GROMACS .gro file of C-alpha atoms in nm:
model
  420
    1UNK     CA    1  -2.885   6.691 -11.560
    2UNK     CA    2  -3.131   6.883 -11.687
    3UNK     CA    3  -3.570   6.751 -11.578
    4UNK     CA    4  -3.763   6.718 -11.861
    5UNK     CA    5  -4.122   6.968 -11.776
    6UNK     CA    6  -4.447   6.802 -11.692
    7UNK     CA    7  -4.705   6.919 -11.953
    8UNK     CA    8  -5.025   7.055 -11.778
    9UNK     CA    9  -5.308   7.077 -11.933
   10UNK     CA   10  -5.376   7.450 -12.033
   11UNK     CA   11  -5.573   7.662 -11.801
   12UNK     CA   12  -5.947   7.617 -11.854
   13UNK     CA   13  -6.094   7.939 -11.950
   14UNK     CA   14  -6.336   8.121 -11.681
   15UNK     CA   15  -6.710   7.999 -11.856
   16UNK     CA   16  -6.551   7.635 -11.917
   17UNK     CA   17  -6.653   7.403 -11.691
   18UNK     CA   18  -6.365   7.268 -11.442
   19UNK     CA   19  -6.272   6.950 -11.388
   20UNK     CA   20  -5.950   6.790 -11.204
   21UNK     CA   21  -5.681   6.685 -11.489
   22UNK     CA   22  -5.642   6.330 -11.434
   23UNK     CA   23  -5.288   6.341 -11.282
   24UNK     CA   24  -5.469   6.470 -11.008
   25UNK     CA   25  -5.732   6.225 -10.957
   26UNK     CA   26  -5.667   5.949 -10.664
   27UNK     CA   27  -5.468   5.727 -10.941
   28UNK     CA   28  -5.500   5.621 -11.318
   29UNK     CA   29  -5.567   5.280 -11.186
   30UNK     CA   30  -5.869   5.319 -11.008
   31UNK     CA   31  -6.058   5.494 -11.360
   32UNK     CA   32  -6.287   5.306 -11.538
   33UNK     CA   33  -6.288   5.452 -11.892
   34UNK     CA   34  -6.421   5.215 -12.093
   35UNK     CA   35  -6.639   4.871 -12.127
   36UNK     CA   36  -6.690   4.531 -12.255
   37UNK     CA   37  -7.044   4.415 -12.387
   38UNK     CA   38  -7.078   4.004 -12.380
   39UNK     CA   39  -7.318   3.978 -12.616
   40UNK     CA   40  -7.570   3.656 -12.714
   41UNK     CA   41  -7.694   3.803 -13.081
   42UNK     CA   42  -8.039   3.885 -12.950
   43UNK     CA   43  -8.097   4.246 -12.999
   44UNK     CA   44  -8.333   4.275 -12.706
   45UNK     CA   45  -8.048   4.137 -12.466
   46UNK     CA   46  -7.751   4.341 -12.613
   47UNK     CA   47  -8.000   4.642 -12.598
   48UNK     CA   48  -8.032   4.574 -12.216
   49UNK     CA   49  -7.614   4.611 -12.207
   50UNK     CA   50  -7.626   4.920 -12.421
   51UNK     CA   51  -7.872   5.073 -12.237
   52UNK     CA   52  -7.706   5.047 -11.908
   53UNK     CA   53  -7.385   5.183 -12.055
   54UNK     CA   54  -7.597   5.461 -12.217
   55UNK     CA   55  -7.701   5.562 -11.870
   56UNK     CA   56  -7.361   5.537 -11.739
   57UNK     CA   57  -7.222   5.765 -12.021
   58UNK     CA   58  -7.003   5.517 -12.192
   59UNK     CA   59  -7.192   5.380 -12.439
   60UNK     CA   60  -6.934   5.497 -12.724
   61UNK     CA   61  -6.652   5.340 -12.526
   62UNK     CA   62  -6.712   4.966 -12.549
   63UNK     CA   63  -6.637   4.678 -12.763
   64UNK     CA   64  -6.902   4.409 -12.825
   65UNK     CA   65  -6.806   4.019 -12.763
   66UNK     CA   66  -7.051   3.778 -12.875
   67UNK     CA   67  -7.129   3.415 -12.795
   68UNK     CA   68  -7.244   3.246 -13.099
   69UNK     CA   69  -7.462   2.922 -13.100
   70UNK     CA   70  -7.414   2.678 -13.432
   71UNK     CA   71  -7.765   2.715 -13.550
   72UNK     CA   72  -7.956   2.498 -13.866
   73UNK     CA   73  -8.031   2.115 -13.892
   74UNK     CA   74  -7.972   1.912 -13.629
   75UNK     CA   75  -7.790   2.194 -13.405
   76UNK     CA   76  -8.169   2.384 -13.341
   77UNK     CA   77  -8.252   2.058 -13.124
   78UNK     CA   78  -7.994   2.142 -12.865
   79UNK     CA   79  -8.056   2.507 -12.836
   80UNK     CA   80  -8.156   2.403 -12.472
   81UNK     CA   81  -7.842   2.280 -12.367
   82UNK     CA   82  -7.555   2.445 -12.195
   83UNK     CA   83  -7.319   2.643 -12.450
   84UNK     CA   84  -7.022   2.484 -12.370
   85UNK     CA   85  -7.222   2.102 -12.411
   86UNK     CA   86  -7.401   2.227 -12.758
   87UNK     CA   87  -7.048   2.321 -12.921
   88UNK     CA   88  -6.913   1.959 -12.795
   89UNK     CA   89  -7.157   1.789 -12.974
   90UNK     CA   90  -7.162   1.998 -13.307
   91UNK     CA   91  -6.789   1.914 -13.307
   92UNK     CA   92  -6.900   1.572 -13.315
   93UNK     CA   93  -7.126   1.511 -13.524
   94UNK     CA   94  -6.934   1.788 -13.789
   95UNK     CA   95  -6.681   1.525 -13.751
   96UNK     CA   96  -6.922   1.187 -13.792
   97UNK     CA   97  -7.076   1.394 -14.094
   98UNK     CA   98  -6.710   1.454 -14.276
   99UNK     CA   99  -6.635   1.078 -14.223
  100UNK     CA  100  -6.977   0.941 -14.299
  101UNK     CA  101  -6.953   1.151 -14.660
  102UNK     CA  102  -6.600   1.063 -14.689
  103UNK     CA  103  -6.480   1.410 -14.725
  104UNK     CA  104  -6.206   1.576 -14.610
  105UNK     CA  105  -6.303   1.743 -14.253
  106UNK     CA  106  -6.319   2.110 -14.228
  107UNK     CA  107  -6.399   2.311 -13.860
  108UNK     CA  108  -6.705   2.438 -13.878
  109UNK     CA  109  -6.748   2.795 -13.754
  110UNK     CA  110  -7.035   2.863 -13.512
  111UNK     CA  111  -6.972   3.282 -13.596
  112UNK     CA  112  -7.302   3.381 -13.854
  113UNK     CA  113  -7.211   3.549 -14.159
  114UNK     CA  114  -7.185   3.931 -14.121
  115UNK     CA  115  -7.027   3.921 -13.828
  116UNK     CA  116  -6.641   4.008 -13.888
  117UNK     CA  117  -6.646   4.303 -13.709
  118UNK     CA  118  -6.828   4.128 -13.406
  119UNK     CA  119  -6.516   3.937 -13.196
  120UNK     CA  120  -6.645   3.593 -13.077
  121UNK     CA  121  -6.622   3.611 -12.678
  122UNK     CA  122  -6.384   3.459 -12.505
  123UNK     CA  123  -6.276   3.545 -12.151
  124UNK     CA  124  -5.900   3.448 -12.211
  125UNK     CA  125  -5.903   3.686 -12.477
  126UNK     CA  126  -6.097   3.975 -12.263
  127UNK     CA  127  -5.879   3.879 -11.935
  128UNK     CA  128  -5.583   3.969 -12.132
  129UNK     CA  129  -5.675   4.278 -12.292
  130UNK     CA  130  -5.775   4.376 -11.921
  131UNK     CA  131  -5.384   4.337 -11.813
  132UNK     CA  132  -5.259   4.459 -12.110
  133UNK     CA  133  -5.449   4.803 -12.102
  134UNK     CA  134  -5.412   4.805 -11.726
  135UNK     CA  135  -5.120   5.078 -11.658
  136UNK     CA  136  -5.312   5.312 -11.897
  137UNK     CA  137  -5.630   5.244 -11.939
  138UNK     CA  138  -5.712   5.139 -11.557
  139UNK     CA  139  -5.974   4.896 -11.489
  140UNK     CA  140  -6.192   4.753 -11.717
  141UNK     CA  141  -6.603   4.731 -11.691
  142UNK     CA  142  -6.819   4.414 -11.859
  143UNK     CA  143  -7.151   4.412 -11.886
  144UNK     CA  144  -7.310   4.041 -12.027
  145UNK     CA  145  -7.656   3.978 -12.065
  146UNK     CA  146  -7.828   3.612 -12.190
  147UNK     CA  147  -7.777   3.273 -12.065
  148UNK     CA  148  -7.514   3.214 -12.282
  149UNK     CA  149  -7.279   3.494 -12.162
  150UNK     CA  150  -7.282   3.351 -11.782
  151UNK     CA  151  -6.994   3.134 -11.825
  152UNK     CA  152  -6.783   3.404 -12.040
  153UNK     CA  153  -6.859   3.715 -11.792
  154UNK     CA  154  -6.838   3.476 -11.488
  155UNK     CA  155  -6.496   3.321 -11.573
  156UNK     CA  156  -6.341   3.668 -11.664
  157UNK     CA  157  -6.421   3.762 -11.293
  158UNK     CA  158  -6.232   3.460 -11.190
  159UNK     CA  159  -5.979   3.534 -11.379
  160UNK     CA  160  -5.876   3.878 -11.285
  161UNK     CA  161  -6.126   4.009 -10.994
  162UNK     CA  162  -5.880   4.299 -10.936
  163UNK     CA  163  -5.909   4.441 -11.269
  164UNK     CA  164  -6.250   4.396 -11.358
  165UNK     CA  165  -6.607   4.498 -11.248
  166UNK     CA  166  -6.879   4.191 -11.417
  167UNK     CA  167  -7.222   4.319 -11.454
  168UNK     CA  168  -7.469   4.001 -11.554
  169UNK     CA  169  -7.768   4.175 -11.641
  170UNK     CA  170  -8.100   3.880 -11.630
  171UNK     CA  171  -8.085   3.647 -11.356
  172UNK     CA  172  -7.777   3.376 -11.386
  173UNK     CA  173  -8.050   3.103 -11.197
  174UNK     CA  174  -7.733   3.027 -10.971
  175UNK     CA  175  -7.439   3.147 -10.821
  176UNK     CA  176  -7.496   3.499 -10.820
  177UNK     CA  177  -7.141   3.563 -10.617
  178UNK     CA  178  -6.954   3.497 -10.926
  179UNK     CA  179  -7.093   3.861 -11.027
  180UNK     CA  180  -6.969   4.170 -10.893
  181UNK     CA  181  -7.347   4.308 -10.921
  182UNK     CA  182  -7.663   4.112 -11.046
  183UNK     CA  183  -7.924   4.352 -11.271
  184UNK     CA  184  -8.267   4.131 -11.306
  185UNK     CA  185  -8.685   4.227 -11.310
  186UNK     CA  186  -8.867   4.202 -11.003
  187UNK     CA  187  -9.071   3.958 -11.142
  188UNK     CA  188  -8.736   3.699 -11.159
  189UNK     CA  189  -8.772   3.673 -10.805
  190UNK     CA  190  -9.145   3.522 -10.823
  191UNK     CA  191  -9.059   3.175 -10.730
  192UNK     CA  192  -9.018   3.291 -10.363
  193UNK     CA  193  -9.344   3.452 -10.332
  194UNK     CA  194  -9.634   3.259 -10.168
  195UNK     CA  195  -9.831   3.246 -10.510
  196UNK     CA  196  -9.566   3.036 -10.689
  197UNK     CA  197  -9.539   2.783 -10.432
  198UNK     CA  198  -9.863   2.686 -10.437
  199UNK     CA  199  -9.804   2.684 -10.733
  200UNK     CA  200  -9.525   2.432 -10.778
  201UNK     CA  201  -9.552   2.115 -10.637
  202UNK     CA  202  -9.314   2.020 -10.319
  203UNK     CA  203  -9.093   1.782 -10.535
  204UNK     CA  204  -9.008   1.992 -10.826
  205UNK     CA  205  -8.891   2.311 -10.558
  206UNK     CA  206  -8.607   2.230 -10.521
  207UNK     CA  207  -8.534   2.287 -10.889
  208UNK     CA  208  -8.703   2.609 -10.926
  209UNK     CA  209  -8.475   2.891 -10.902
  210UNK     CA  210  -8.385   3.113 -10.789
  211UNK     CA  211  -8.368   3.001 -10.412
  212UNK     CA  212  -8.272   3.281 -10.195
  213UNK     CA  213  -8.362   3.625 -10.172
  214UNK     CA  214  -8.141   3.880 -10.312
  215UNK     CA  215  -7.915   4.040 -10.101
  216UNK     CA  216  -7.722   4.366 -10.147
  217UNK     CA  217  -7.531   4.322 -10.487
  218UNK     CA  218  -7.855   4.231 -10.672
  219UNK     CA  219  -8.058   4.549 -10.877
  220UNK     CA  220  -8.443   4.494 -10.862
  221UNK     CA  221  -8.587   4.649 -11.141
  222UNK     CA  222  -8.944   4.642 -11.255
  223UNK     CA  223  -8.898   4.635 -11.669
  224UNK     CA  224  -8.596   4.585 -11.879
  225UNK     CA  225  -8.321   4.776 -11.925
  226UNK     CA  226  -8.264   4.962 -12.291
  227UNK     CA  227  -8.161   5.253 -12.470
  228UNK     CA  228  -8.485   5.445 -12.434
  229UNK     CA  229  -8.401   5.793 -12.268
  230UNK     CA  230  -8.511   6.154 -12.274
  231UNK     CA  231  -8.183   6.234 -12.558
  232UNK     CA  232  -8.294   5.959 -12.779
  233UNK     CA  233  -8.626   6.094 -12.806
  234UNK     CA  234  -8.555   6.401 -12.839
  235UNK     CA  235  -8.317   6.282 -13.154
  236UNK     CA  236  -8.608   6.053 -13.254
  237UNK     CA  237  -8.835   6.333 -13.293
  238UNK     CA  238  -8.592   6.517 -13.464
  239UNK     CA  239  -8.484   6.243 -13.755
  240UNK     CA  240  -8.884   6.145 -13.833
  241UNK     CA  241  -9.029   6.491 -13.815
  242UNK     CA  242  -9.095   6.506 -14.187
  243UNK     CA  243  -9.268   6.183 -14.127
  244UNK     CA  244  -9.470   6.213 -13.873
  245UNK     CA  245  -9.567   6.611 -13.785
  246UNK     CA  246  -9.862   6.594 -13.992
  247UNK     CA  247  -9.989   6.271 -13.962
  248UNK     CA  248 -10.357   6.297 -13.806
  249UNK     CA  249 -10.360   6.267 -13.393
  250UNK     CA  250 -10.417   6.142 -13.180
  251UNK     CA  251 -10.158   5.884 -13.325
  252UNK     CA  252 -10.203   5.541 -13.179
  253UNK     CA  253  -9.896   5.299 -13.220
  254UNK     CA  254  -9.970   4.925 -13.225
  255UNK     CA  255  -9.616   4.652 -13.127
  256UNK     CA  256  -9.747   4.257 -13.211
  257UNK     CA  257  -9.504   4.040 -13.056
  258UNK     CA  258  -9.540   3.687 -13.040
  259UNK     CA  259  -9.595   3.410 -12.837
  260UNK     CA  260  -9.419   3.270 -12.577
  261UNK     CA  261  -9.421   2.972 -12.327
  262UNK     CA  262  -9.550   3.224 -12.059
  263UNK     CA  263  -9.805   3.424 -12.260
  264UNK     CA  264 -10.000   3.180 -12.540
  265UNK     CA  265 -10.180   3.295 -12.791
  266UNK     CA  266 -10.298   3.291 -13.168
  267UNK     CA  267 -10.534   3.334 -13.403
  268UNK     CA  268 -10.795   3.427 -13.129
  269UNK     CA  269 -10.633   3.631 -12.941
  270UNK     CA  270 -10.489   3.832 -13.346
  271UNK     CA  271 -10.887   3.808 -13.391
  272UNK     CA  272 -10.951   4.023 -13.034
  273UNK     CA  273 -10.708   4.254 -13.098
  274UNK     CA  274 -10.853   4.345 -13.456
  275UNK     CA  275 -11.203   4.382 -13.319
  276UNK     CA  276 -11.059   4.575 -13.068
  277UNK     CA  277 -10.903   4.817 -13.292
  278UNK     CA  278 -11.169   4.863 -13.523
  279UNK     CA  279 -11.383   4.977 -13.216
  280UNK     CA  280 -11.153   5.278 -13.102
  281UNK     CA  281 -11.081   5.436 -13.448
  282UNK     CA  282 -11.311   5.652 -13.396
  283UNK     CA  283 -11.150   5.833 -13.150
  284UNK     CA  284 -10.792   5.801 -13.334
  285UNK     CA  285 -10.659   6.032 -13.631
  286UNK     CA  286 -10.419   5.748 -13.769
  287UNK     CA  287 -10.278   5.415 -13.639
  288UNK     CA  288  -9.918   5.244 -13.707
  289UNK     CA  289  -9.902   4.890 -13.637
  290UNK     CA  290  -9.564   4.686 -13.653
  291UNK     CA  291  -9.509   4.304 -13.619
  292UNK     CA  292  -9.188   4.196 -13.432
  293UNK     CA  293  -8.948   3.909 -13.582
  294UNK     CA  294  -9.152   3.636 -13.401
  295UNK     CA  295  -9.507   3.728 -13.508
  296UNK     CA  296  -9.642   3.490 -13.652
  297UNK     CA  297  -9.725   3.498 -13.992
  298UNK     CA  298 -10.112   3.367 -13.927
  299UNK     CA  299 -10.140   3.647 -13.632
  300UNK     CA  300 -10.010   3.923 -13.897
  301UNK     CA  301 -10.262   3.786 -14.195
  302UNK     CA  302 -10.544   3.860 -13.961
  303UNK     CA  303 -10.463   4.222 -13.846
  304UNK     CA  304 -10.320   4.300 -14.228
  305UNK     CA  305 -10.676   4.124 -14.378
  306UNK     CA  306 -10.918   4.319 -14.123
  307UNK     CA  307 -10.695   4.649 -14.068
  308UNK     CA  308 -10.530   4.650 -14.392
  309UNK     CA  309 -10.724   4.845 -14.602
  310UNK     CA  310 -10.840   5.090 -14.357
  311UNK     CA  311 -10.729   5.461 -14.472
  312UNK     CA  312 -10.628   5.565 -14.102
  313UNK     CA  313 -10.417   5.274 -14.077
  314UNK     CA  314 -10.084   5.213 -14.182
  315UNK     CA  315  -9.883   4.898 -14.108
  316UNK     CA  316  -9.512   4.888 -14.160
  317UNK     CA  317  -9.382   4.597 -14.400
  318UNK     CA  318  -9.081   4.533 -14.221
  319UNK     CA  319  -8.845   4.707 -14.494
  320UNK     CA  320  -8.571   4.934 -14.376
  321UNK     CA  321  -8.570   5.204 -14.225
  322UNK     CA  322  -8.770   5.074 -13.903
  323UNK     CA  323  -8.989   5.318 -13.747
  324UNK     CA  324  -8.978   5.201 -13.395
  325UNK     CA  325  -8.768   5.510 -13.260
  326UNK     CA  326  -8.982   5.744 -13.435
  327UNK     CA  327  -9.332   5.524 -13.310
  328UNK     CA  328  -9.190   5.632 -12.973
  329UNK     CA  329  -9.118   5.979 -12.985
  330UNK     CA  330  -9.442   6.076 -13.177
  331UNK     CA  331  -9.704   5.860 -13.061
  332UNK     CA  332  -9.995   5.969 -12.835
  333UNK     CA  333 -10.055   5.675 -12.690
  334UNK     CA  334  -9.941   5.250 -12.747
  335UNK     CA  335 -10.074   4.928 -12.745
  336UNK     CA  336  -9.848   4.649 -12.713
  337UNK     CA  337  -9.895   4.271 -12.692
  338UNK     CA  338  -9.856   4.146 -12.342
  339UNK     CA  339  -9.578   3.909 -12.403
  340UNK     CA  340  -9.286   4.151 -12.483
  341UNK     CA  341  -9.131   4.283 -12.137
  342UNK     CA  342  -8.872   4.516 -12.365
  343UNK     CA  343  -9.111   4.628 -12.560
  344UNK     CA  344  -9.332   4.718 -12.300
  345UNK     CA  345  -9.041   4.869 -12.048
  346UNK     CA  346  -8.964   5.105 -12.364
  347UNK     CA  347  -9.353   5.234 -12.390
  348UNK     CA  348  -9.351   5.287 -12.069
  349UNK     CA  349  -9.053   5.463 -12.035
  350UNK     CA  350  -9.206   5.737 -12.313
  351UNK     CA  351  -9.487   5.855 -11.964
  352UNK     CA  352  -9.760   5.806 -12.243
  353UNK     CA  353 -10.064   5.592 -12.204
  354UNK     CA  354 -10.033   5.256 -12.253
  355UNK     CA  355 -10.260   4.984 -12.323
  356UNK     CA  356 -10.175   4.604 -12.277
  357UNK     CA  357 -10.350   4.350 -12.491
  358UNK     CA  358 -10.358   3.981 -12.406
  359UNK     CA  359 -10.207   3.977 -11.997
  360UNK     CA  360 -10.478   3.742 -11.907
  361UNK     CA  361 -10.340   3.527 -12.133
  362UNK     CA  362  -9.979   3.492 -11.940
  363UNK     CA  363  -9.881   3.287 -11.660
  364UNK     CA  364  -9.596   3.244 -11.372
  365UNK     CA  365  -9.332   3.561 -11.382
  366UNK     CA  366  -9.497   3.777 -11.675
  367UNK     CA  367  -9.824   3.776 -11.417
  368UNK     CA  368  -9.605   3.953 -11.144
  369UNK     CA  369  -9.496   4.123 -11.407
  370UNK     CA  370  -9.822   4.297 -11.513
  371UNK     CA  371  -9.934   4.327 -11.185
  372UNK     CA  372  -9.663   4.554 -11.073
  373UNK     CA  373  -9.756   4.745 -11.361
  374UNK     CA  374 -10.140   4.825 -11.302
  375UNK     CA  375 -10.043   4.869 -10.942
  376UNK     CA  376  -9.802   5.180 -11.038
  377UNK     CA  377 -10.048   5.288 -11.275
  378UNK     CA  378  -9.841   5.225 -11.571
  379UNK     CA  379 -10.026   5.036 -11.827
  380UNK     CA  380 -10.429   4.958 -11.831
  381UNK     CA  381 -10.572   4.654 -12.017
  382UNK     CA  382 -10.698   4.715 -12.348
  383UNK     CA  383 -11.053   4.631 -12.435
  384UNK     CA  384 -11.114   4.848 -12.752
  385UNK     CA  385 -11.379   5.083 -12.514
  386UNK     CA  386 -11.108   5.297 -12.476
  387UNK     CA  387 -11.106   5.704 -12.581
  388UNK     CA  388 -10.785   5.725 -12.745
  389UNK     CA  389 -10.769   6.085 -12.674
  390UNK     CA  390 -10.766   6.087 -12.324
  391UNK     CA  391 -10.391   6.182 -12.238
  392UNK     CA  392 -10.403   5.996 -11.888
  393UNK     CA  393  -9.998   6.001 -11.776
  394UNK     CA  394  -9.776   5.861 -11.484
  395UNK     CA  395  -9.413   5.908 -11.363
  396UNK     CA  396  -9.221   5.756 -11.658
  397UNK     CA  397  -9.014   5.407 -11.579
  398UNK     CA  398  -8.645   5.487 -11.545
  399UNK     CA  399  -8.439   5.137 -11.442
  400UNK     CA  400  -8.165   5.248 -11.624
  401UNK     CA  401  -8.104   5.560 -11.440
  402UNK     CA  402  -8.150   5.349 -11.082
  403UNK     CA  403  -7.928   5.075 -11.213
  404UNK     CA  404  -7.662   5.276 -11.290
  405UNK     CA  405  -7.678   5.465 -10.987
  406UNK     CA  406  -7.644   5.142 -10.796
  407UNK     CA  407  -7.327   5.086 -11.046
  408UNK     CA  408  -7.169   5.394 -10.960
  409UNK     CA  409  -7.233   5.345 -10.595
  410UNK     CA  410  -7.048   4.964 -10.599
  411UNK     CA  411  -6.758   5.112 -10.828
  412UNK     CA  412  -6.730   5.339 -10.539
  413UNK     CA  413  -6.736   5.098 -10.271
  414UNK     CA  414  -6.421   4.970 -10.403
  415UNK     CA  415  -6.257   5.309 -10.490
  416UNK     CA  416  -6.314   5.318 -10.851
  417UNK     CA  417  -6.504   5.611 -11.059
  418UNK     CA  418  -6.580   5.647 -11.424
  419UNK     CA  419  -6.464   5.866 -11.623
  420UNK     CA  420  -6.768   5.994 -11.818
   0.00000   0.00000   0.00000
């Protein structure tokens, strides 16, 4: 009988770079190739997952589950509750409304409009493309990040722990084994320390989490994760060149957030902020100023009335494209609003001066948070006595490259590798 050949790869040439075929490697079954993003719709949380498979080199190998929440009328009230206890009740009372209007009863869909090509997560469904794609893919990496992805990411590592590897990146508040590796800020971890226990009175800490320390498959990091890296930038600067190279410098960029149960603030604090930029425009070419999606609208009608109008000013209007990436790459220096710790991680990431407006104003974790900040030297407090041009720098925040490190160290723990 005659043996079919083997087909080897050809020969790499002498200048290409070698690297094993993968019928050499240690076996096709212990290759992770490609990943799973458990998604919650919030582009800052997705933007954590993305980031983290940036750094790991397979951010074009992934497909994107999302949990959806039924949202409008009487479904915003429970927006606290557990997922799975939310859904229970909009079943219910989509049922007591078909009844009540003596209709016929129709399923309503929790999955937004727009979203076709997004598949609604569900860890059956992910469990089973796992051992499906097993023999040829080899095992399969899921990243989750959000409250609402806990119980998806958690149950597919119940399901098939031998084929999977479940990042949960935020802090799950309990039951952290259920995670093959924990990514979370520092500043999660502020409950333990001293200053939030006297903080919290002996009854209620009991019900604080989290509880315990973390031990060795938790990731400290001191901002959020995202897709802010030296490429991007460098592609940034690239795509809004004919925007920005002659726009007057030094360019200061302005991010408004908005409030937040941790860091309040209004009208005062919009008030500050515009006296505060009026003060150092002297010492600024041009300014940019955007407004996130939860500004509010009276915080925004004070900086647009008292900056608005202002030649060296410009303030984006929201309208497509979005000028964030190119803010980044071209700005000289940023001021952001203290209660965005994504925005913030991504200024800092850029190893330009950054100014923080409003940090006095927060409370419990964002204080750690800040702290940590000053303390490396990262950010200073912005008080509108500031030189703009004064190019003060500092090592550059990089938790993406340290998290996926760690990642690549724990895939290697159990005998697994990706294949970048």
């Amino acid at each position: 009988m005659r043996m079919k050949p083997i087909q080897l790869p050809e020969p790499p040439s002498p200048t290409a770079a070698r690297r094993r075929p993968d019928i050499f490697e240690s076996g096709v079954h212990t290759i992770v190739r490609r990943a799973v993003v458990i998604g919650n719709g919030f582009p800052s949380s997705e933007n954590h997952c993305i980031g983290l498979l940036r750094a790991l080199g397979l951010s074009h190998k992934h497909l994107l589950y999302r949990v959806t929440r039924p949202k409008g009328g009487i479904d915003d009230w429970f927006q606290w509750l557990p997922l799975s206890l939310h859904k229970k009740f909009h079943y219910l009372f989509s049922v007591f409304r078909a009844f009540s209007s003596k209709s016929q009863y129709l399923p309503i869909t929790s999955q937004p409009a727009g979203l076709s090509a997004i598949l609604e997560a569900d860890a059956k469904h992910v469990v089973d493309l796992a051992r499906e794609t097993y023999e040829k893919e080899g095992p399969l990496l899921v990243v989750a990040s959000g409250r609402d992805t806990i119980s998806v990411a958690s149950s597919i590592k119940r399901l098939a722990p031998d084929l999977v590897f479940v990042v949960q990146i935020q802090h799950p508040r309990s039951h952290l084994d259920r995670f093959d590796m924990v990514i979370t800020p520092h500043h999660d971890y502020y409950p333990l320390t001293p200053e939030a226990q006297s903080q919290v009175p002996k009854f209620l800490r009991r019900w604080i989490t989290p509880r315990e320390p973390p031990d060795s498959h938790v990731v400290l990091t001191l901002g959020a994760l995202h897709q802010i890296d030296f490429a991007s930038l460098r592609s940034a600067a690239i795509t809004w060149q004919d925007v920005f190279a002659h726009v007057p410098r030094p360019l200061l960029v302005v991010n408004i957030g908005g409030p937040t149960k941790n860091c309040r603030y209004g009208v005062d604090l919009a008030k500050q902020l515009a006296t505060s930029l009026l003060s150092v425009l002297g010492s600024c070419g041009s300014v940019r100023i955007s407004f996130s999606e939860r500004t509010p609208q009276k915080v925004s009608n004070i900086i647009v009335k008292e900056l608005g109008n202002n030649p060296k000013v410009y303030i984006w209007d929201g309208q497509e494209p979005n000028p964030h990436m190119g803010h980044l790459a071209w700005a000289d220096a940023f001021v952001v609003t203290a209660d965005s710790v994504s925005m913030i991680s991504e200024a800092c990431s850029t190893g330009k001066p950054v100014y923080i407006m409003g940090a006095e104003r927060c409370r419990w974790k964002f204080t750690e948070f800040h702290k940590s900040l000053k303390q490396r030297g990262v950010v200073r407090p912005f008080t509108g006595s500031e030189d703009i041009s004064e190019n003060w720098s500092y090592p550059p925040l990089d938790d993406n490259a340290e998290a996926a490190k760690r990642v690549h160290e724990a895939l290697a723990a159990r005998g697994w590798k990706l294949k970048i």
